[in-house]
Amino acid sequence: MPSQTTARSARLPRSVRLAARIALLLYLGYVLVGNAWLWSPFASPTINRVPDRFQLHWQRAITLWPGHVLVQGLVVSGHARHVRWRGQAEYASGRIALLPLLWRELRFPDVSVSDVQFGVDRVDDFMPPRERSPQAWTISMPSIRSNSLREVRWSDVTLRGEGEAVFGFRKELRSGPLEILPSHLTMSEAELQRGGTALLHAGDVGFDLSMARHTPSEHPGRAKLALIEAALRIKGGISVSKQTLDKAEHVQVSLQKEAGRIELDLALRDSELQPGGRVALQFPLLLGEANRSPREAVLDLVAEIDEQVVLRASLPPQHGSRESLDLELRIAQRSLPLDGWRALLGATDGHIDLVWQFESLRWLSDAMVGKPWLDFDGAGELEAALRIDAGRLAPGSRFEARDMHATARVLKNRISGSGRAVGQIVAEDLANADAGATVNLLLDRFTIAPDADQAQTFVEGANLALNLRASADLSRFRETLQAQLRFSEARVPDLTHYNHYLPNRDLRFTGGHGTLSSDMHLDANGRVASGLLGLRAVGASMHFARIDISGDVTVDTRLARAKLDENRLDLDASHIGLRGVSYRDSLGRTQKDWWARIALPKAQATWGRPMAIDAQATLEMRDIGLLMTLFSQKKSLPKWVARVIDAGEAQVNTRLQVRGKSLVLDHLEAENDRFGLRARLKLADATARGDLLLSWGVLSLGIELDESERDYRLVGARKWYEGRPPLLDEAWPPRAEPTQEQTGK
């Protein structure tokens, strides 16, 4: 017997029954074809046509009617510029609006996702934006909803909890405009971590965000803040480190989940914090002296936003403890510093009174210098009484850091030591916009080691003074900073260390010790502007072109930054003294009490290991026996020649060049009442080559030296010498030659 449904359908018009059957067949066909495609191996390649920019994958997917998809195990990721992002959800469902496809818009009116995790990383790999195109598609997702948001991560900052979120955006592809529609996030029992360290626990978080339509390339970086309207609310416990601080530098650290509290309510519009905002923080501390039980204290920090921002912090002195803080700063603007926080300094007034034992004072040196040439890289106690007036430190401001460790990097060397630093405002200097603030650092003991090998200490000294002077205007402190570095007679236990700076095989120290003194002026980047370096050595031994010499050495080096290149230094007016020198001459005799005074009226150096030097040198010496020995190392000159010229003081002028492992003397001229001498000589890799012209009145002798071979010229010696090619150009300053650093070798 037919059913009532069959009977009723039989009474329908035949056309209606036919349309229903066609619709049913079309629906079944859609379900069959649509799901077959979603499960086929062709779906993923079709969607992920540009996998380095965007990928979408799923474990299972089903569609029950046109435009709707239900997905399980959804993973979506992308890469744009330096940002790589990834989101995943256990389930997702949504539908696509079909009509907007006609004008190249993928619109998903409503998307629902569950068990969501989303992360963003900033990476070094740069994915350049694609060129704009009028054929670009637009993606519109006005409502992505989730009532089970589990995790949101930005780089190493992760927020986890039980959350609900609504997010909407509209984006034109191929570098087109982006708009973030009013979006909201709430999360309870929230945990916030950074790098595995808990920051917030059992918190309630609320976040509202929207961003006006804009083209990202026209609003880079911080400029996007002007387009954002946002509100952030946080309330919960701060998982800070509870510390025991004492004068024996015993620091006990343990994570306390219920140690602190935070209450935050801030709103941002048109790059300005909105009135009524407030941040309140409480940090628990354990304060104590050595050999005493620690005492609990609470540090309160409050920021309130009205027509201005007022920041207050308070920690009253505890009985038996020096640690205390009293801070109040008033910032006369609410706009965010899009050009950096230093822009706020000129609008800041207030005071800071502080006594605190810090685990690291590096933040203090970072605040004073731009490039990291000076570090306060250890623990220390800071006592400060600062008064700030419109971003300037007022007279009476002072701070002192005690029991601290400091490191300064100067001339590719690392100066390290322990001591104290005292900063103050010098009232009489306030008329000078670039002066007024001084910081005097005194290291009781210090060492110097090369940056390239910090374990190789080559100077040990006491009482190093580093005096800093800068503008009292905090926003200009870094750029106006100047420094003076002074120490006297620091011990150099082994002079052979300096062989790293010399052409080692032909000029090197073989033993001895000495002292080093310095008085140098540095700029804001720690580069030498001018100064003096003085080396003193008694009984030093050296090897100079197969000649072993010993004696007292004095080097007074005047330093000034060269105008040619910031990597080069002028050494004009430097002096070198040799006294009590002993060596074996060309006749095999041991010469004693030889001396020489060397002046460098013009000199330039490129500091390095080895050091490059170009100089004009003037020498006064007891006799020229040492110079003649250079030309007769393997084969002695005739004895009558040596006897004639090896007598009487001589004045010598020459061009000097040190490059890598070579040493060149050229345009060398020496004379006294008995003789005249002209020479050029190149020492490289323990080999010697050069030309020599000796004159006695109208008589002259020319000698060509090629390693061990020697060629004498008795006839036409002067003409022969003048026809020989020079080794160095006479012009000054010398023509620049690329260093190893410049050539990349």
GROMACS .gro file of N, CA, C and O in nm, residues 94 126 311:
model
   12
   94GLY      N    1   3.278   2.739   0.731
   94GLY     CA    2   3.250   2.870   0.674
   94GLY      C    3   3.185   2.856   0.539
   94GLY      O    4   3.176   2.747   0.482
  126PHE      N    5   6.369   3.763   0.352
  126PHE     CA    6   6.278   3.868   0.306
  126PHE      C    7   6.197   3.820   0.187
  126PHE      O    8   6.252   3.772   0.088
  311LEU      N    9   5.402   5.909   3.601
  311LEU     CA   10   5.459   5.781   3.641
  311LEU      C   11   5.516   5.794   3.781
  311LEU      O   12   5.599   5.883   3.808
   0.00000   0.00000   0.00000
